[in-house]
mmCIF file of C-alpha atoms in Angstrom:
data_model
loop_
_atom_site.group_PDB
_atom_site.id
_atom_site.type_symbol
_atom_site.label_atom_id
_atom_site.label_comp_id
_atom_site.label_asym_id
_atom_site.label_seq_id
_atom_site.Cartn_x
_atom_site.Cartn_y
_atom_site.Cartn_z
ATOM 1 C CA MET A 1 -9.895 28.374 6.864
ATOM 2 C CA LYS A 2 -6.259 27.383 6.644
ATOM 3 C CA THR A 3 -5.763 23.670 7.077
ATOM 4 C CA ALA A 4 -2.342 21.878 7.013
ATOM 5 C CA ILE A 5 -1.121 18.335 6.597
ATOM 6 C CA TYR A 6 1.915 16.941 8.616
ATOM 7 C CA PRO A 7 2.700 13.963 7.354
ATOM 8 C CA GLY A 8 5.261 11.309 8.876
ATOM 9 C CA SER A 9 5.586 7.640 9.933
ATOM 10 C CA PHE A 10 5.677 8.736 13.809
ATOM 11 C CA ASP A 11 7.312 5.284 14.781
ATOM 12 C CA PRO A 12 6.582 6.041 17.649
ATOM 13 C CA VAL A 13 6.006 10.077 18.341
ATOM 14 C CA THR A 14 8.612 11.830 20.160
ATOM 15 C CA LEU A 15 8.656 15.161 21.789
ATOM 16 C CA GLY A 16 10.105 16.602 18.790
ATOM 17 C CA HIS A 17 7.052 15.774 16.697
ATOM 18 C CA LEU A 18 4.773 17.122 19.456
ATOM 19 C CA ASP A 19 6.694 20.410 19.541
ATOM 20 C CA ILE A 20 5.972 20.641 15.865
ATOM 21 C CA ILE A 21 2.531 19.862 15.916
ATOM 22 C CA GLN A 22 1.688 22.604 18.968
ATOM 23 C CA ARG A 23 3.614 25.179 17.122
ATOM 24 C CA ALA A 24 1.606 24.220 13.611
ATOM 25 C CA CYS A 25 -1.436 24.123 15.603
ATOM 26 C CA LYS A 26 -0.868 27.878 16.569
ATOM 27 C CA VAL A 27 -0.426 28.965 12.573
ATOM 28 C CA PHE A 28 -3.174 26.954 11.247
ATOM 29 C CA ASP A 29 -6.910 26.757 11.615
ATOM 30 C CA GLU A 30 -6.734 23.053 11.653
ATOM 31 C CA LEU A 31 -3.770 20.365 11.249
ATOM 32 C CA VAL A 32 -4.228 17.272 9.788
ATOM 33 C CA VAL A 33 -1.847 14.701 11.136
ATOM 34 C CA ALA A 34 -1.097 12.102 8.268
ATOM 35 C CA VAL A 35 0.517 8.499 9.415
ATOM 36 C CA LEU A 36 1.926 7.367 6.446
ATOM 37 C CA VAL A 37 2.325 3.524 5.418
ATOM 38 C CA ASN A 38 5.651 3.396 3.877
ATOM 39 C CA PRO A 39 6.258 -0.114 2.063
ATOM 40 C CA GLU A 40 10.071 0.686 2.370
ATOM 41 C CA LYS A 41 10.200 1.257 6.364
ATOM 42 C CA HIS A 42 9.824 -1.775 8.825
ATOM 43 C CA THR A 43 7.704 -0.168 11.391
ATOM 44 C CA ALA A 44 7.705 -1.243 15.152
ATOM 45 C CA PHE A 45 4.074 -0.026 15.335
ATOM 46 C CA SER A 46 0.871 -0.903 13.156
ATOM 47 C CA ILE A 47 -0.497 2.151 11.894
ATOM 48 C CA GLU A 48 -3.732 1.899 14.204
ATOM 49 C CA GLU A 49 -1.300 2.027 17.070
ATOM 50 C CA ARG A 50 0.592 4.586 15.886
ATOM 51 C CA LEU A 51 -2.668 7.024 15.193
ATOM 52 C CA ALA A 52 -3.692 6.026 18.879
ATOM 53 C CA PHE A 53 -0.457 7.175 20.384
ATOM 54 C CA LEU A 54 -0.733 10.407 18.723
ATOM 55 C CA LYS A 55 -4.227 11.081 19.937
ATOM 56 C CA ARG A 56 -3.451 10.259 23.372
ATOM 57 C CA ALA A 57 -0.461 12.437 23.388
ATOM 58 C CA THR A 58 -2.097 15.447 21.778
ATOM 59 C CA ALA A 59 -4.910 15.051 24.241
ATOM 60 C CA GLU A 60 -3.041 15.209 27.005
ATOM 61 C CA ILE A 61 -1.464 18.478 26.012
ATOM 62 C CA GLY A 62 -4.872 19.699 25.074
ATOM 63 C CA ILE A 63 -4.468 20.203 21.594
ATOM 64 C CA GLN A 64 -8.016 21.003 19.764
ATOM 65 C CA ASN A 65 -7.855 21.998 16.167
ATOM 66 C CA ILE A 66 -6.296 18.636 15.184
ATOM 67 C CA SER A 67 -7.375 15.900 13.086
ATOM 68 C CA PHE A 68 -5.499 12.006 12.286
ATOM 69 C CA VAL A 69 -5.593 10.139 9.260
ATOM 70 C CA GLY A 70 -3.692 7.130 8.232
ATOM 71 C CA PHE A 71 -3.089 6.981 4.310
ATOM 72 C CA GLU A 72 -0.934 5.029 1.800
ATOM 73 C CA GLY A 73 0.356 6.641 -1.456
ATOM 74 C CA LEU A 74 1.364 9.870 -2.571
ATOM 75 C CA LEU A 75 1.065 12.777 -0.230
ATOM 76 C CA ALA A 76 0.563 15.232 -2.956
ATOM 77 C CA ASP A 77 -2.322 12.795 -4.386
ATOM 78 C CA TYR A 78 -3.906 12.944 -0.947
ATOM 79 C CA ALA A 79 -3.705 16.301 -0.156
ATOM 80 C CA HIS A 80 -5.146 17.178 -3.393
ATOM 81 C CA ARG A 81 -8.242 14.632 -2.852
ATOM 82 C CA CYS A 82 -8.696 16.451 0.852
ATOM 83 C CA GLY A 83 -8.408 20.484 -0.567
ATOM 84 C CA ILE A 84 -5.367 20.970 1.491
ATOM 85 C CA HIS A 85 -2.485 23.093 -0.181
ATOM 86 C CA ILE A 86 -0.042 23.212 2.917
ATOM 87 C CA ILE A 87 1.950 20.505 4.085
ATOM 88 C CA VAL A 88 3.971 21.215 7.266
ATOM 89 C CA LYS A 89 7.767 19.500 7.742
ATOM 90 C CA GLY A 90 9.887 19.700 10.653
ATOM 91 C CA LEU A 91 13.690 20.348 10.387
ATOM 92 C CA ARG A 92 16.286 19.384 12.655
ATOM 93 C CA ALA A 93 19.380 19.768 10.852
ATOM 94 C CA LEU A 94 20.821 20.641 7.510
ATOM 95 C CA SER A 95 20.965 17.161 6.201
ATOM 96 C CA ASP A 96 17.052 17.246 6.732
ATOM 97 C CA PHE A 97 16.652 20.270 4.561
ATOM 98 C CA GLU A 98 18.510 18.944 1.577
ATOM 99 C CA TYR A 99 16.008 15.749 1.642
ATOM 100 C CA GLU A 100 12.835 17.646 2.515
ATOM 101 C CA PHE A 101 13.670 20.248 -0.211
ATOM 102 C CA GLN A 102 13.787 17.984 -2.777
ATOM 103 C CA MET A 103 10.316 16.400 -1.401
ATOM 104 C CA ALA A 104 8.668 19.873 -1.474
ATOM 105 C CA LEU A 105 9.961 20.457 -5.111
ATOM 106 C CA THR A 106 8.715 17.073 -6.099
ATOM 107 C CA ASN A 107 5.184 17.339 -4.335
ATOM 108 C CA ARG A 108 5.099 20.918 -5.849
ATOM 109 C CA LYS A 109 5.366 19.326 -9.356
ATOM 110 C CA LEU A 110 2.570 16.590 -8.567
ATOM 111 C CA ASN A 111 0.420 19.004 -7.143
ATOM 112 C CA PRO A 112 1.065 22.677 -8.155
ATOM 113 C CA ASP A 113 -1.443 24.314 -5.488
ATOM 114 C CA LEU A 114 0.820 22.300 -2.720
ATOM 115 C CA GLU A 115 3.452 24.342 -0.596
ATOM 116 C CA THR A 116 5.507 23.089 2.267
ATOM 117 C CA MET A 117 6.140 25.125 5.303
ATOM 118 C CA PHE A 118 9.047 24.053 7.076
ATOM 119 C CA PHE A 119 9.328 24.685 10.751
ATOM 120 C CA THR A 120 12.648 24.074 12.550
ATOM 121 C CA THR A 121 12.675 21.926 15.605
ATOM 122 C CA SER A 122 13.374 23.387 19.115
ATOM 123 C CA ALA A 123 16.822 23.151 20.176
ATOM 124 C CA GLU A 124 16.300 20.362 22.959
ATOM 125 C CA ASN A 125 14.727 18.314 19.926
ATOM 126 C CA MET A 126 17.508 19.016 17.192
ATOM 127 C CA TYR A 127 19.252 15.360 17.779
ATOM 128 C CA LEU A 128 15.577 13.618 18.148
ATOM 129 C CA SER A 129 14.455 10.943 16.015
ATOM 130 C CA SER A 130 12.213 7.925 16.226
ATOM 131 C CA SER A 131 15.044 5.888 15.209
ATOM 132 C CA MET A 132 17.029 6.929 17.620
ATOM 133 C CA VAL A 133 14.541 6.477 20.318
ATOM 134 C CA LYS A 134 13.819 2.648 19.004
ATOM 135 C CA GLN A 135 17.476 2.040 19.205
ATOM 136 C CA ILE A 136 18.010 3.521 22.642
ATOM 137 C CA ALA A 137 14.823 1.244 23.628
ATOM 138 C CA GLY A 138 16.351 -1.802 21.826
ATOM 139 C CA PHE A 139 19.351 -1.703 24.674
ATOM 140 C CA ASP A 140 16.826 -0.985 27.455
ATOM 141 C CA GLY A 141 17.849 2.719 27.913
ATOM 142 C CA ASP A 142 15.947 5.279 29.050
ATOM 143 C CA ILE A 143 13.702 6.931 26.480
ATOM 144 C CA SER A 144 11.601 8.579 29.227
ATOM 145 C CA ASN A 145 13.383 12.053 28.035
ATOM 146 C CA PHE A 146 12.341 11.499 24.382
ATOM 147 C CA VAL A 147 8.613 10.648 24.038
ATOM 148 C CA PRO A 148 5.319 11.668 25.481
ATOM 149 C CA GLU A 149 4.826 10.040 29.112
ATOM 150 C CA CYS A 150 1.330 8.618 28.309
ATOM 151 C CA ILE A 151 2.822 6.258 25.767
ATOM 152 C CA LEU A 152 6.028 5.615 27.520
ATOM 153 C CA SER A 153 4.805 2.026 29.226
ATOM 154 C CA ASP A 154 3.318 0.855 25.795
ATOM 155 C CA LEU A 155 6.662 1.644 24.202
ATOM 156 C CA LYS A 156 8.779 -0.185 26.562
ATOM 157 C CA LYS A 157 6.613 -3.230 26.348
ATOM 158 C CA ARG A 158 7.057 -3.323 22.609
ATOM 159 C CA LEU A 159 10.336 -2.155 22.465
ATOM 160 C CA TYR A 160 12.316 -3.227 25.582
ATOM 161 C CA THR A 161 14.341 -6.288 24.666
ATOM 162 C CA GLY A 162 14.821 -7.418 28.781
ATOM 163 C CA GLY A 163 18.595 -7.503 28.329
ATOM 164 C CA ARG A 164 18.653 -9.107 25.017
ATOM 165 C CA LEU A 165 19.860 -7.403 21.858
ATOM 166 C CA GLY A 166 17.236 -7.098 19.304
#
């Protein structure tokens, strides 16, 4: 059985993330979506909220061969402990590749059994990022075309400012 891990902050999950999840689930027997606790990132949502959003969004589109985990620490170590040998990463633009290529080489140095597979995003999601969603929402802009509908009201409650900046 081939299992892969798709790591990210998912703060919040976007339609671009779901695109990569759906496509990876077609390739692998199981996909573990790993929500990272990254001390360098200030997140708008707790790890529990991000996991709940992912579960709701993937259940709504009927994905079965998926599991979710929150973790802290090195991805290479976590994958080794779980016996996972494949990392799934989504690429939006050439600038993503440079950073992700460095990460793939570093992870492989830390865990020689670990491979990284890159999935290019669909054209309609090339510009989309969680940061952009949060920025648009911070100005009370319409984010409905960027995030799963089932979590939209939760995101608005937290991110919309009611006309106030920040």
